[in-house]
Coordinates of C-alpha atoms and ligand atoms in Angstrom, one line a residue:
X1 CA 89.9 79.7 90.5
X2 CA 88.6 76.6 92.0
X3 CA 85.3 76.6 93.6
X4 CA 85.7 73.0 94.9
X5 CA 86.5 71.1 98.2
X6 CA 89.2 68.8 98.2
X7 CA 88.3 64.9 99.3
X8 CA 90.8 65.5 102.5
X9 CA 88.8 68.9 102.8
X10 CA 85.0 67.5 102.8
X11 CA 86.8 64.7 105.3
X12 CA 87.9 67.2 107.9
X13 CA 84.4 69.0 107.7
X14 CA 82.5 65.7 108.0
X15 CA 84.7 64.9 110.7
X16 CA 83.6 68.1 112.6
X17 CA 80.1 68.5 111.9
X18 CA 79.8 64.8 113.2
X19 CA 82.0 65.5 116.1
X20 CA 79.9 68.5 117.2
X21 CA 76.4 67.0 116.7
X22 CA 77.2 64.1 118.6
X23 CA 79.4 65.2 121.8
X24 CA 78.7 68.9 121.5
X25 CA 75.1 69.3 121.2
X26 CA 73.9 67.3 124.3
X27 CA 74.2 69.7 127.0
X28 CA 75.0 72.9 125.3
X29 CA 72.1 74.7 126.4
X30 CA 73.2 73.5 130.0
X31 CA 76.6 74.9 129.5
X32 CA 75.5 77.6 128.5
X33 CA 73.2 78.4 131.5
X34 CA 75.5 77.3 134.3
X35 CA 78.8 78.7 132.5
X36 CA 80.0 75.7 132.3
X37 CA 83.5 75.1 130.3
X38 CA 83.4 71.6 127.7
X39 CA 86.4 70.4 129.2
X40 CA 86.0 66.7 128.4
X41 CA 84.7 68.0 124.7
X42 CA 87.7 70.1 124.3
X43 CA 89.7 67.2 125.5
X44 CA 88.6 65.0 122.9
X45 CA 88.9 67.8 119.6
X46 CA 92.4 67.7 121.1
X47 CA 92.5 63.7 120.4
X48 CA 90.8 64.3 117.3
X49 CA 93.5 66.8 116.0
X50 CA 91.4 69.8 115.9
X51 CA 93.5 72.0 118.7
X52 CA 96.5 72.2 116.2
X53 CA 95.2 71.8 112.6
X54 CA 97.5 73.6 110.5
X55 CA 100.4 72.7 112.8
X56 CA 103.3 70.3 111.1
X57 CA 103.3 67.2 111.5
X58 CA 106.7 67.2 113.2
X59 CA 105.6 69.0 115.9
X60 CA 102.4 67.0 116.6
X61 CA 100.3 68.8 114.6
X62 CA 97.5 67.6 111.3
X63 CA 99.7 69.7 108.6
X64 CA 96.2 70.9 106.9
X65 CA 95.7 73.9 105.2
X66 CA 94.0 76.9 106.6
X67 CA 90.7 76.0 104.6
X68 CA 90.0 73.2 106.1
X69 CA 90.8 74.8 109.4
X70 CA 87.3 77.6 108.0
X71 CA 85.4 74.2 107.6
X72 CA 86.2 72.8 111.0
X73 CA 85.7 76.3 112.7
X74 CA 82.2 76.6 110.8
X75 CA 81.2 73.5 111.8
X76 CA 82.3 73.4 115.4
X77 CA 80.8 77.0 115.9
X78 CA 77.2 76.0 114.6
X79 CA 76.8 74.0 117.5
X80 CA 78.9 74.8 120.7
X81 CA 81.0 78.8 120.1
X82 CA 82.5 78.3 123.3
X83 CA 84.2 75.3 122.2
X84 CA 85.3 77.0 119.4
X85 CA 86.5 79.8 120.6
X86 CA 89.1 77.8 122.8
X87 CA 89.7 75.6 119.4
X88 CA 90.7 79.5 117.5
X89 CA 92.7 80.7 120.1
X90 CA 94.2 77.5 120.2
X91 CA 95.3 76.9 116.6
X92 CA 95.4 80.7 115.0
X93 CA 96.8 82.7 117.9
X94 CA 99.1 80.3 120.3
X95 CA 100.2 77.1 118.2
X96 CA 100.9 79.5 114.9
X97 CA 102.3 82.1 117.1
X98 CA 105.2 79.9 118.6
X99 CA 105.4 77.6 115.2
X100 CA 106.1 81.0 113.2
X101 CA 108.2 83.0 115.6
X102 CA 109.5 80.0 118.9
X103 CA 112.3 79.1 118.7
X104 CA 113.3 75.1 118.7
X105 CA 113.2 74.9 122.1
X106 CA 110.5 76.4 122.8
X107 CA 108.6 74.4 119.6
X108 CA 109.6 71.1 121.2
X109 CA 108.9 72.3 124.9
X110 CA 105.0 74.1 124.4
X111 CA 104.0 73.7 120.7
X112 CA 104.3 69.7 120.9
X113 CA 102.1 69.4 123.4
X114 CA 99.3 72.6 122.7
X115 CA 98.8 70.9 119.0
X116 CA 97.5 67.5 120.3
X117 CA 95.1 69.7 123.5
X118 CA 97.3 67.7 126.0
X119 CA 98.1 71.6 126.8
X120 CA 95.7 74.5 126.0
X121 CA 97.1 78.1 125.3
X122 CA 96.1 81.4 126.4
X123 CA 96.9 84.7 124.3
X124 CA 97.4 87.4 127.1
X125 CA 97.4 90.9 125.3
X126 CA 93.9 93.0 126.3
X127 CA 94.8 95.0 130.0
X128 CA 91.8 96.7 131.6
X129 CA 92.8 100.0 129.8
X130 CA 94.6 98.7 126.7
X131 CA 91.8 97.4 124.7
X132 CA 92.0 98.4 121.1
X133 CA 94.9 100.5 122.1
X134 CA 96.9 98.0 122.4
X135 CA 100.1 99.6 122.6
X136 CA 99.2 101.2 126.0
X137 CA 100.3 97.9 127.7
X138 CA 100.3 98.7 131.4
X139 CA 101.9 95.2 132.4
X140 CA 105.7 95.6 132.4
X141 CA 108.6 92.9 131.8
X142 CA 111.9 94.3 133.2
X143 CA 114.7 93.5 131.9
X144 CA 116.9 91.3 134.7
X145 CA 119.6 89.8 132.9
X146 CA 118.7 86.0 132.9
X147 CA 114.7 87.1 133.7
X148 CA 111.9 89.3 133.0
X149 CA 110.0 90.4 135.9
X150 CA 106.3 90.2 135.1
X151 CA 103.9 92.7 137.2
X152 CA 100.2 93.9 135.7
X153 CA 96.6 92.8 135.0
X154 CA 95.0 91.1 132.0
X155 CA 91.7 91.0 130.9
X156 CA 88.6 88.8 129.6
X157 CA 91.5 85.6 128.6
X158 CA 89.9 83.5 126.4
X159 CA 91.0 79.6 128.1
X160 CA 92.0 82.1 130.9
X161 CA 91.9 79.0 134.0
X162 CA 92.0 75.9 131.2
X163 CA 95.5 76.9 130.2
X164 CA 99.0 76.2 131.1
X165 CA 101.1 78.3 128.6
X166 CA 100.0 82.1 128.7
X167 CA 101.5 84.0 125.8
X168 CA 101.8 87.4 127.8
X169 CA 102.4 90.4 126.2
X170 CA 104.5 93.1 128.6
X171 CA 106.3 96.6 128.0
X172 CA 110.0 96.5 128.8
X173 CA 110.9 99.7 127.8
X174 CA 108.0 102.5 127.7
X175 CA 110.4 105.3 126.0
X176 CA 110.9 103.0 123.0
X177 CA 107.0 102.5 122.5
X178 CA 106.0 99.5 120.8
X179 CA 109.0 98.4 120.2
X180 CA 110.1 98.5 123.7
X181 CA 107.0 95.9 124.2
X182 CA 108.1 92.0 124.8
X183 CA 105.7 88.8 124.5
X184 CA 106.7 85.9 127.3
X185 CA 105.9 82.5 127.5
X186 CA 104.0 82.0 130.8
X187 CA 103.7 78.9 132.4
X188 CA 100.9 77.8 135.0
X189 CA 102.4 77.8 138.6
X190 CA 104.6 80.4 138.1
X191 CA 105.5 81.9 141.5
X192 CA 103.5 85.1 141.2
X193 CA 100.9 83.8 138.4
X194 CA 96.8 84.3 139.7
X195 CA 94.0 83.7 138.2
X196 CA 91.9 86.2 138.2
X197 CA 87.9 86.1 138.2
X198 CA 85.7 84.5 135.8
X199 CA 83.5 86.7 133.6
X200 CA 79.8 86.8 133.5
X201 CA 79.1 87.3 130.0
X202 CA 76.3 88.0 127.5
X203 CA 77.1 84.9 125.5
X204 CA 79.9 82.3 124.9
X205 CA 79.3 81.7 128.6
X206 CA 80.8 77.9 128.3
X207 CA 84.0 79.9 127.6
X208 CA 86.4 80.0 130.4
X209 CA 87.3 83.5 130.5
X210 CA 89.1 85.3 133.4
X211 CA 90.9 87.8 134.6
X212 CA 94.8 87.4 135.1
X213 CA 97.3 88.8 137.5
X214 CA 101.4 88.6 137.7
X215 CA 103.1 89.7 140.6
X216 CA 107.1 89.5 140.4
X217 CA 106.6 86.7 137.8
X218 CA 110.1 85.9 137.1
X219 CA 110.5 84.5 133.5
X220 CA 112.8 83.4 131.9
X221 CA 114.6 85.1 129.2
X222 CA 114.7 81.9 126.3
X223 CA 110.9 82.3 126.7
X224 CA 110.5 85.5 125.0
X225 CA 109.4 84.8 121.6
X226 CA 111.7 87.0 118.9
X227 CA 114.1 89.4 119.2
X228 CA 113.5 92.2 122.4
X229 CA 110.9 94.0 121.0
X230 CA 109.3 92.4 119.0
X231 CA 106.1 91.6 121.2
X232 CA 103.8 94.0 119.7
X233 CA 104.7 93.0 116.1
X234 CA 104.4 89.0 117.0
X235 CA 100.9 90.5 118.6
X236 CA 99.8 91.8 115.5
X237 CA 101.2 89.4 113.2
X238 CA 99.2 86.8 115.0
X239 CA 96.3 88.5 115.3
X240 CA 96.0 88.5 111.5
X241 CA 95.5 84.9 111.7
X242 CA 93.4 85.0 115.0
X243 CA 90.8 86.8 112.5
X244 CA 90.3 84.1 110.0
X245 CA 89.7 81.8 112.9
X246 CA 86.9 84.6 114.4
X247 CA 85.7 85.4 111.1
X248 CA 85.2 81.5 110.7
X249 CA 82.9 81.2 114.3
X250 CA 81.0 84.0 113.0
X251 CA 80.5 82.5 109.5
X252 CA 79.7 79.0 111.9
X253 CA 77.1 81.0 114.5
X254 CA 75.4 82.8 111.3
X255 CA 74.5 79.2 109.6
X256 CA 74.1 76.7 112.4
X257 CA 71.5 79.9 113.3
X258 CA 70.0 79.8 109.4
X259 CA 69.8 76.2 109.1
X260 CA 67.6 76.0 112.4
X261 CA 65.5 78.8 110.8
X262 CA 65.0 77.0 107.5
X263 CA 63.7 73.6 109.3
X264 CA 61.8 75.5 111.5
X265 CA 60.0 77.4 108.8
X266 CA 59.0 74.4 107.2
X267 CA 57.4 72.6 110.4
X268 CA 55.6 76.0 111.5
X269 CA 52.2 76.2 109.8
X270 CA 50.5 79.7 110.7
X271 CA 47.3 81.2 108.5
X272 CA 47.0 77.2 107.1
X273 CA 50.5 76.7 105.6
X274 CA 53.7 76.0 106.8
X275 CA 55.4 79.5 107.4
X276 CA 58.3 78.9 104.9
X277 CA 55.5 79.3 102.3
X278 CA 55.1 82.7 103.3
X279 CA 57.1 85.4 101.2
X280 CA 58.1 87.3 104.4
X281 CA 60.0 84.4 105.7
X282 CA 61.2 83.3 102.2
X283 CA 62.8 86.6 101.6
X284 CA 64.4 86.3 105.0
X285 CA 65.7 82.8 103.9
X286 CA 67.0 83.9 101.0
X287 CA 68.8 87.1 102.7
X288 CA 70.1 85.1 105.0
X289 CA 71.8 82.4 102.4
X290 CA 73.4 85.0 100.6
X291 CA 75.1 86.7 103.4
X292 CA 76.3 83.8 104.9
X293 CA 77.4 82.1 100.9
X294 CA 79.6 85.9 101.2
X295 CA 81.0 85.6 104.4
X296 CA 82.0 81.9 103.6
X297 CA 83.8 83.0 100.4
X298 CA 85.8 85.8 102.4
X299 CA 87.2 83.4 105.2
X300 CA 87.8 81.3 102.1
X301 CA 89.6 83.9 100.3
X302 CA 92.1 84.9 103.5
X303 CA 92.2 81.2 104.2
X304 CA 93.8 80.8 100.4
X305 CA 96.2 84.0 100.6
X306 CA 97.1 82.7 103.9
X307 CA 98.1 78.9 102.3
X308 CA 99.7 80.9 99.6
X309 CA 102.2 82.4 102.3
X310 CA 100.8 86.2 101.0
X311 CA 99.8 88.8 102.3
X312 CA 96.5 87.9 104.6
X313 CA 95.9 91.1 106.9
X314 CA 93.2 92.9 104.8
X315 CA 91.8 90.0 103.5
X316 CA 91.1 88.4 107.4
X317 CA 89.9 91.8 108.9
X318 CA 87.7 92.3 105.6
X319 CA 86.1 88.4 106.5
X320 CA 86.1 89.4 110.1
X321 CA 84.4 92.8 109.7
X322 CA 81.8 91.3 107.2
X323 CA 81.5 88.0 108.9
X324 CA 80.6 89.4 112.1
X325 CA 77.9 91.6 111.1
X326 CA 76.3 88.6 109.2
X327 CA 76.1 86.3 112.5
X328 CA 74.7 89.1 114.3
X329 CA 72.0 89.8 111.7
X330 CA 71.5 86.4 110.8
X331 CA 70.9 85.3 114.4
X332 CA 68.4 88.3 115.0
X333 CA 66.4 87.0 112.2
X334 CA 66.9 83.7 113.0
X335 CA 65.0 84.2 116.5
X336 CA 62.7 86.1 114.2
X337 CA 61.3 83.9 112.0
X338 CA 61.2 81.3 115.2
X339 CA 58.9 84.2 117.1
X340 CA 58.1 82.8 120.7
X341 CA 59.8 80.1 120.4
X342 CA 62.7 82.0 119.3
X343 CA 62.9 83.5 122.8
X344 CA 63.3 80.4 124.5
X345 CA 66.2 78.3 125.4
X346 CA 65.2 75.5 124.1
X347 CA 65.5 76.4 120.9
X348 CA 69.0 77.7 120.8
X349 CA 68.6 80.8 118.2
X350 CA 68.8 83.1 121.2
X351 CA 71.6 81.2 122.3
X352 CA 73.2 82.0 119.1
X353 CA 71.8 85.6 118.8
X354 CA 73.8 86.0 122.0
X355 CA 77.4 84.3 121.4
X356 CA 77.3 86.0 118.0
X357 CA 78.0 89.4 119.4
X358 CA 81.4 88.8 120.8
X359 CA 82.8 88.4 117.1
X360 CA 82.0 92.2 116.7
X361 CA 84.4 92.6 119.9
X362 CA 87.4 90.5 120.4
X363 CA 90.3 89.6 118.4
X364 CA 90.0 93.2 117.2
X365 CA 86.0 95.8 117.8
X366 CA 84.5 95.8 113.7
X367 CA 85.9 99.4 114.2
X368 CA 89.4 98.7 114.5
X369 CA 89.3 96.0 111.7
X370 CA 88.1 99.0 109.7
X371 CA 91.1 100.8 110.4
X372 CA 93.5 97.7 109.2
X373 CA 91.4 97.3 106.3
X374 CA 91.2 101.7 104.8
X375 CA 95.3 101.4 106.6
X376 CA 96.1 99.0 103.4
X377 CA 93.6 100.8 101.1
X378 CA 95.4 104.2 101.3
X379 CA 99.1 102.8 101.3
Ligands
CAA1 N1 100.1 93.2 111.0 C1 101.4 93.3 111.2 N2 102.0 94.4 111.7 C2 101.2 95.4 112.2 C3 99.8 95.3 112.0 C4 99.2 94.2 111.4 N3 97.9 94.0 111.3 N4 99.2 96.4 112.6 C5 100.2 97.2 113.0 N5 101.4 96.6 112.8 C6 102.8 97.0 113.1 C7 103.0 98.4 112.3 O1 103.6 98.1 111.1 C8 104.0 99.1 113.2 O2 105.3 98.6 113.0 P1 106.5 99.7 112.5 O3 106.5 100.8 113.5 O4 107.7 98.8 112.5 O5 106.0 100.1 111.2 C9 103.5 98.6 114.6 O6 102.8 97.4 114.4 C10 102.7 99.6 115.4 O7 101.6 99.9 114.5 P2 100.7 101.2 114.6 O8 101.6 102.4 114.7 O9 99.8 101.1 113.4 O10 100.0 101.0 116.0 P3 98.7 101.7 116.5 O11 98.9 102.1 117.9 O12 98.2 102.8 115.6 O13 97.6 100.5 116.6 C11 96.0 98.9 115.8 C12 97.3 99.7 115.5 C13 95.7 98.2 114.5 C14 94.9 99.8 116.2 C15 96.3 97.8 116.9 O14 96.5 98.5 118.1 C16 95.2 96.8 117.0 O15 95.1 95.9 116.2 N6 94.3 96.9 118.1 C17 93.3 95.8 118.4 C18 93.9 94.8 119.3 C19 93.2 93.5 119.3 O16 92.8 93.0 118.2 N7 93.0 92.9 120.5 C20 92.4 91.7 120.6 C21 92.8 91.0 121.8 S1 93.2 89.3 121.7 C22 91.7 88.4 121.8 O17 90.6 89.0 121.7 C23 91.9 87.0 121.9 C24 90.8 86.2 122.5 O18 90.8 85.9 123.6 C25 89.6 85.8 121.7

């Protein structure tokens, strides 16, 4: 077991930590206010190669391993999780989605151009009542010989008016179950394509999240990915990976919110000494640093099993589940040991107290992560 970063590794994270602290931290606290989306930000990650990280070279993509995809995820997520939210959905559910299951065609026609950001991708599979359920898809793809027709609703889509390519997942046969479910390449401009509302959210509010709606969206059929059928599958084999990338913005929101904390603490001075000299905030510190050093070494740990072409699924929802709950706590303490100022904008903890949440919620609720993980303990 090797505990070390690889030179090409510490590269990528430099890479990002500079990347976010100079183009993403001016005007985050804006963004965040006025729900703005960092489109000329995201732009330029895409120049930079972080919209397709681990994708191969052939097909546009930087060919790095999934650890330094953690590291880039960490660093991009201390500063701006709305960026990298769009940056995991991205990478771990569209570009891996198409380069595992696409076929040629469709790797040359959508991958090539979501791994350098010239594209963005969407992953459509949350309906307003198929949440966690998500084999009650209400949104149908029938069967017409050369075309699906696409009718239903999505919900909260992450890159949801950024995108052009919507992978959308669709039932086309309800008596077969999830096996009767399809996932279809969607493109923007579609006849029949809306978008849908933008959500007022709690946090990640620069994230472009909307509402989508297909009406007689005729698609078709070389852009279903996989066999017929096989939509729910490719859903939940690409969720597995979505996780690491979650489980990696939580990790990222937990210690861009400790490190604030710690150089806070140490400018602070309260009863004559700076606060950090205090053993109520030293005990928070050092709380703090060990949960986040834990959740680290679980993304790192699905990250390797992932490289190692294993099995990943219990691993990533074990570094999501855990990962999560750190960022929320961490960030809560965070504004705590800030007091007042905590409360504030200006400070961004709050900021971060708030984006944390969502990693409790999407790409799978800490409960149903719970069910993937005791599903593999009790095979
Ligand atoms: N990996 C691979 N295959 C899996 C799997 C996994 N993690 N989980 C289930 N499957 C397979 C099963 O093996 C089964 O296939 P077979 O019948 O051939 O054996 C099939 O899928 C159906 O599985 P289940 O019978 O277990 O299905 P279920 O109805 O009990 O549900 C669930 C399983 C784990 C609860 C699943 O519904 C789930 O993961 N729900 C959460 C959905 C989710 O994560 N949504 C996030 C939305 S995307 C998002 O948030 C993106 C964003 O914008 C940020």
């Amino acid at each position: 077991m090797n505990f070390e970063l690889t030179e090409e590794q510490l590269a990528v994270q430099q890479a990002a930590r500079e990347f976010a602290q100079t183009e993403l931290l001016p005007g985050v606290i804006e963004r965040d206010e006025t729900q703005t989306f960092p489109l000329e930000q995201v732009k330029k990650m895409g120049e930079l190669g972080f919209l397709g990280m681990m994708v191969d070279p052939k097909y546009n993509g930087g060919g790095m391993d999934t650890i330094s995809y953690v590291l880039a995820m960490e660093e991009i997520s201390k500063i701006d999780a709305s960026a990298s939210v769009c940056m995991s959905v991205n990478n771990s559910l569209v570009c891996w989605g198409i380069e595992k299951y696409g076929t040629e065609e469709q790797k040359e026609k959508y991958l090539k151009p979501l791994a350098t950001g010239e594209k963005i991708g969407a992953f459509c599979l949350s309906e307003p009542e198929a949440g966690s359920d998500a084999t009650s898809q209400q949104t149908t793809a029938e069967d017409r010989g050369d075309h699906y027709l696409l009718n239903g609703t999505k919900n909260w889509i992450t890159n949801g008016n950024t995108a052009s390519v919507y992978l959308v997942v669709a039932q086309t046969d309800r008596e077969k179950g999830h096996k009767g479910i399809n996932c279809l390449i969607v493109e923007k401009g579609m006849e029949g394509f809306v978008v849908g509302k933008k959500e007022n959210k709690l946090g990640i509010r620069g994230s472009d999240t909307h509402s989508l709606m297909f009406t007689d969206v005729k698609v078709p059929k070389e852009n279903r990915i996989g066999d017929d059928g096989f939509g729910f599958k490719f859903a939940m084999s690409t969720l597995n990976g979505g996780r690491i990338g979650i489980a990696s913005q939580a990790l990222g929101i937990a210690s861009g919110a400790y490190e604030l904390a710690l150089a806070y603490s140490k400018e602070r001075k309260a009863f004559g000494k700076p606060i950090s000299q205090h053993q109520a905030i030293q005990f928070k510190l050092a709380d703090m640093a060990t949960e986040i050093e834990a959740a680290r070494l679980l993304c790192f740990k699905a990250a390797h099993l992932k490289d190692q072409k294993k099995d990943f699924g219990k691993a990533g929802a074990m570094a999501k589940l855990f990962a999560s709950k750190v960022a929320m706590d961490t960030t809560i303490e965070a504004v705590q040991i800030h007091g007042g100022y905590g409360y504030v904008k200006e400070y961004h903890v709050e900021r971060l107290m708030r984006d944390a949440k969502i990693t409790q919620i999407y790409e799978g609720t800490s409960e149903i992560q719970k069910i993937v993980i005791s599903r593999e303990l009790l095979k």
